[in-house]
Amino acid sequence: MYPESSFSFMKFRLLLLPFVVLLFSFNSITVAKDPTPKKIIPVSLNKKLMLQLVNEIREKGCQCGDTYYYPVPALEWNDQLEAAALAHSVDMYKKNYFSHTAPDGSRAGKRIEKAGYQWTAYGENIGSGYRREQEVVEGWLKSPGHCKNIMSRMYREMGVGRVGSLWTQAFAVR
């Protein structure tokens, strides 16, 4: 006969066996992909820093490609433009695209209007892969078209939205 301690150990092993079998059986189970849409991962955005970085460039003047832009007035932050920018970043993230034109054909002007802003002129910058405010602004400055938007005398307000590493910057004037 087995000593009492061995009997308890044997009993424990027998009770544990079904769990071990179940655990190892998961290796052969195929898990279907989740059909639910991508979950939005919120990423903080330092609005004050974004506005400061853009206004410092506007205050100094800037070379955008072959064109030098002289200093222009500072921009103000606008929550409606922020909402339009964020909506576009969310849409790009959910639908897995990167473009100024959404899959439904809508462009920045429509997004800005939908956010409640009645514009007379607008512009938009998008960026992907940047982790920090300084990085995305530096990236936009290397692109003549994006740099021109930052330096345009025509715009008075801006807002920025970010989802993951997808950034959208909206400019406008009423």
Short mmCIF file of C-alpha atoms in Angstrom, two decimals:
data_model
loop_
_atom_site.label_atom_id
_atom_site.label_comp_id
_atom_site.label_asym_id
_atom_site.label_seq_id
_atom_site.Cartn_x
_atom_site.Cartn_y
_atom_site.Cartn_z
CA MET A 1 0.00 0.00 0.00
CA TYR A 2 1.03 3.60 -0.64
CA PRO A 3 1.88 5.99 2.15
CA GLU A 4 -0.75 8.65 2.78
CA SER A 5 1.33 11.44 1.18
CA SER A 6 1.75 9.41 -2.03
CA PHE A 7 -1.97 8.68 -2.17
CA SER A 8 -2.76 12.38 -1.98
CA PHE A 9 -0.21 13.09 -4.68
CA MET A 10 -1.71 10.39 -6.96
CA LYS A 11 -5.18 11.76 -6.35
CA PHE A 12 -3.95 15.27 -7.20
CA ARG A 13 -2.35 14.02 -10.46
CA LEU A 14 -5.59 12.34 -11.52
CA LEU A 15 -7.58 15.49 -10.83
CA LEU A 16 -5.07 17.61 -12.73
CA LEU A 17 -4.94 15.35 -15.82
CA PRO A 18 -8.11 16.67 -17.56
CA PHE A 19 -6.87 20.26 -17.25
CA VAL A 20 -3.49 19.39 -18.75
CA VAL A 21 -5.16 17.59 -21.67
CA LEU A 22 -7.44 20.59 -22.24
CA LEU A 23 -4.53 23.02 -22.09
CA PHE A 24 -2.49 21.14 -24.70
CA SER A 25 -5.49 20.64 -26.96
CA PHE A 26 -5.67 24.41 -27.59
CA ASN A 27 -2.61 24.11 -29.84
CA SER A 28 -4.72 22.41 -32.49
CA ILE A 29 -7.77 24.70 -32.28
CA THR A 30 -8.12 27.27 -35.05
CA VAL A 31 -9.51 30.56 -33.83
CA ALA A 32 -11.56 32.57 -36.32
CA LYS A 33 -10.73 36.23 -36.80
CA ASP A 34 -12.90 38.63 -34.88
CA PRO A 35 -15.35 40.17 -37.37
CA THR A 36 -15.92 43.24 -35.19
CA PRO A 37 -14.45 46.55 -36.37
CA LYS A 38 -11.06 47.74 -35.14
CA LYS A 39 -11.13 49.19 -31.67
CA ILE A 40 -9.98 52.79 -31.55
CA ILE A 41 -6.92 53.23 -29.39
CA PRO A 42 -6.98 56.74 -28.00
CA VAL A 43 -3.67 58.55 -27.99
CA SER A 44 -3.17 61.77 -26.16
CA LEU A 45 -2.38 64.88 -28.14
CA ASN A 46 -0.78 67.97 -26.67
CA LYS A 47 -2.87 70.72 -28.29
CA LYS A 48 -0.85 73.51 -26.71
CA LEU A 49 2.40 72.06 -28.04
CA MET A 50 0.96 71.50 -31.54
CA LEU A 51 -0.22 75.09 -31.72
CA GLN A 52 3.09 76.37 -30.33
CA LEU A 53 5.17 74.39 -32.85
CA VAL A 54 3.10 75.58 -35.81
CA ASN A 55 3.01 79.21 -34.64
CA GLU A 56 6.77 79.28 -34.03
CA ILE A 57 7.30 78.27 -37.66
CA ARG A 58 4.75 80.81 -38.90
CA GLU A 59 6.40 83.53 -36.78
CA LYS A 60 9.88 82.88 -38.27
CA GLY A 61 8.95 82.20 -41.89
CA CYS A 62 9.87 78.98 -43.64
CA GLN A 63 11.32 77.48 -46.81
CA CYS A 64 8.75 75.10 -48.32
CA GLY A 65 10.38 73.30 -51.21
CA ASP A 66 11.47 75.98 -53.70
CA THR A 67 9.36 78.74 -52.12
CA TYR A 68 10.20 80.87 -49.12
CA TYR A 69 7.21 81.96 -47.03
CA TYR A 70 7.60 85.13 -44.98
CA PRO A 71 6.28 85.26 -41.40
CA VAL A 72 2.51 85.17 -41.05
CA PRO A 73 0.11 85.72 -38.13
CA ALA A 74 -0.36 83.01 -35.51
CA LEU A 75 -3.20 80.52 -35.75
CA GLU A 76 -5.78 79.84 -33.03
CA TRP A 77 -6.96 76.39 -31.94
CA ASN A 78 -10.50 75.51 -33.00
CA ASP A 79 -12.40 72.60 -31.44
CA GLN A 80 -14.60 72.09 -34.52
CA LEU A 81 -11.51 71.73 -36.71
CA GLU A 82 -10.08 69.34 -34.13
CA ALA A 83 -13.30 67.28 -34.33
CA ALA A 84 -13.10 67.17 -38.14
CA ALA A 85 -9.43 66.17 -38.00
CA LEU A 86 -10.05 63.47 -35.41
CA ALA A 87 -12.99 62.09 -37.40
CA HIS A 88 -10.72 61.70 -40.43
CA SER A 89 -7.97 59.99 -38.42
CA VAL A 90 -10.57 57.61 -36.93
CA ASP A 91 -11.97 56.85 -40.38
CA MET A 92 -8.52 56.16 -41.83
CA TYR A 93 -7.74 53.88 -38.89
CA LYS A 94 -11.02 51.94 -39.01
CA LYS A 95 -11.06 51.53 -42.78
CA ASN A 96 -7.31 51.00 -43.18
CA TYR A 97 -6.47 53.73 -45.72
CA PHE A 98 -4.26 56.80 -45.85
CA SER A 99 -5.55 59.59 -48.07
CA HIS A 100 -7.11 63.04 -48.05
CA THR A 101 -10.08 61.47 -49.84
CA ALA A 102 -12.19 59.02 -47.81
CA PRO A 103 -13.46 55.80 -49.43
CA ASP A 104 -16.91 57.42 -49.78
CA GLY A 105 -15.32 60.25 -51.82
CA SER A 106 -15.61 62.92 -49.12
CA ARG A 107 -12.81 65.41 -48.65
CA ALA A 108 -11.70 67.78 -45.90
CA GLY A 109 -14.22 70.53 -46.72
CA LYS A 110 -17.13 68.17 -46.17
CA ARG A 111 -15.63 66.83 -42.91
CA ILE A 112 -15.09 70.37 -41.63
CA GLU A 113 -18.68 71.36 -42.50
CA LYS A 114 -19.98 68.21 -40.81
CA ALA A 115 -18.17 69.30 -37.62
CA GLY A 116 -20.16 72.56 -37.75
CA TYR A 117 -17.50 74.92 -39.13
CA GLN A 118 -18.62 77.17 -42.02
CA TRP A 119 -15.39 77.79 -43.91
CA THR A 120 -14.46 80.14 -46.75
CA ALA A 121 -11.12 78.36 -47.23
CA TYR A 122 -9.64 75.18 -45.77
CA GLY A 123 -6.58 72.95 -45.94
CA GLU A 124 -5.57 69.59 -44.53
CA ASN A 125 -2.36 67.79 -43.65
CA ILE A 126 -2.18 64.07 -42.88
CA GLY A 127 0.72 62.09 -41.50
CA SER A 128 1.43 58.48 -40.61
CA GLY A 129 4.03 56.73 -38.50
CA TYR A 130 4.90 59.63 -36.22
CA ARG A 131 4.92 59.18 -32.45
CA ARG A 132 5.25 62.75 -31.22
CA GLU A 133 4.03 66.23 -32.11
CA GLN A 134 7.54 67.44 -33.03
CA GLU A 135 8.05 64.50 -35.41
CA VAL A 136 4.81 65.00 -37.34
CA VAL A 137 5.36 68.77 -37.70
CA GLU A 138 8.92 68.15 -38.95
CA GLY A 139 7.51 65.60 -41.42
CA TRP A 140 4.94 68.08 -42.72
CA LEU A 141 7.64 70.73 -43.14
CA LYS A 142 9.60 68.37 -45.43
CA SER A 143 6.61 68.14 -47.77
CA PRO A 144 6.18 71.35 -49.83
CA GLY A 145 2.37 71.02 -49.96
CA HIS A 146 1.98 70.35 -46.25
CA CYS A 147 4.48 73.09 -45.41
CA LYS A 148 2.53 75.52 -47.60
CA ASN A 149 -0.62 74.75 -45.58
CA ILE A 150 1.22 75.50 -42.35
CA MET A 151 2.53 78.79 -43.76
CA SER A 152 -0.62 79.94 -45.57
CA ARG A 153 -1.61 83.50 -44.64
CA MET A 154 -5.19 82.65 -45.58
CA TYR A 155 -5.87 80.35 -42.58
CA ARG A 156 -6.76 81.70 -39.13
CA GLU A 157 -7.54 78.54 -37.16
CA MET A 158 -6.43 74.92 -36.90
CA GLY A 159 -7.18 71.68 -35.11
CA VAL A 160 -5.40 68.32 -35.02
CA GLY A 161 -6.68 64.81 -34.39
CA ARG A 162 -4.69 61.64 -33.87
CA VAL A 163 -5.46 57.93 -33.67
CA GLY A 164 -2.45 55.67 -33.16
CA SER A 165 0.19 57.00 -35.54
CA LEU A 166 -2.36 58.58 -37.94
CA TRP A 167 -2.48 62.36 -37.72
CA THR A 168 -4.79 64.87 -39.39
CA GLN A 169 -4.38 68.64 -39.23
CA ALA A 170 -7.25 70.84 -40.43
CA PHE A 171 -6.88 74.54 -41.26
CA ALA A 172 -9.64 76.99 -42.10
CA VAL A 173 -10.96 80.51 -42.07
CA ARG A 174 -14.61 81.61 -41.80
#
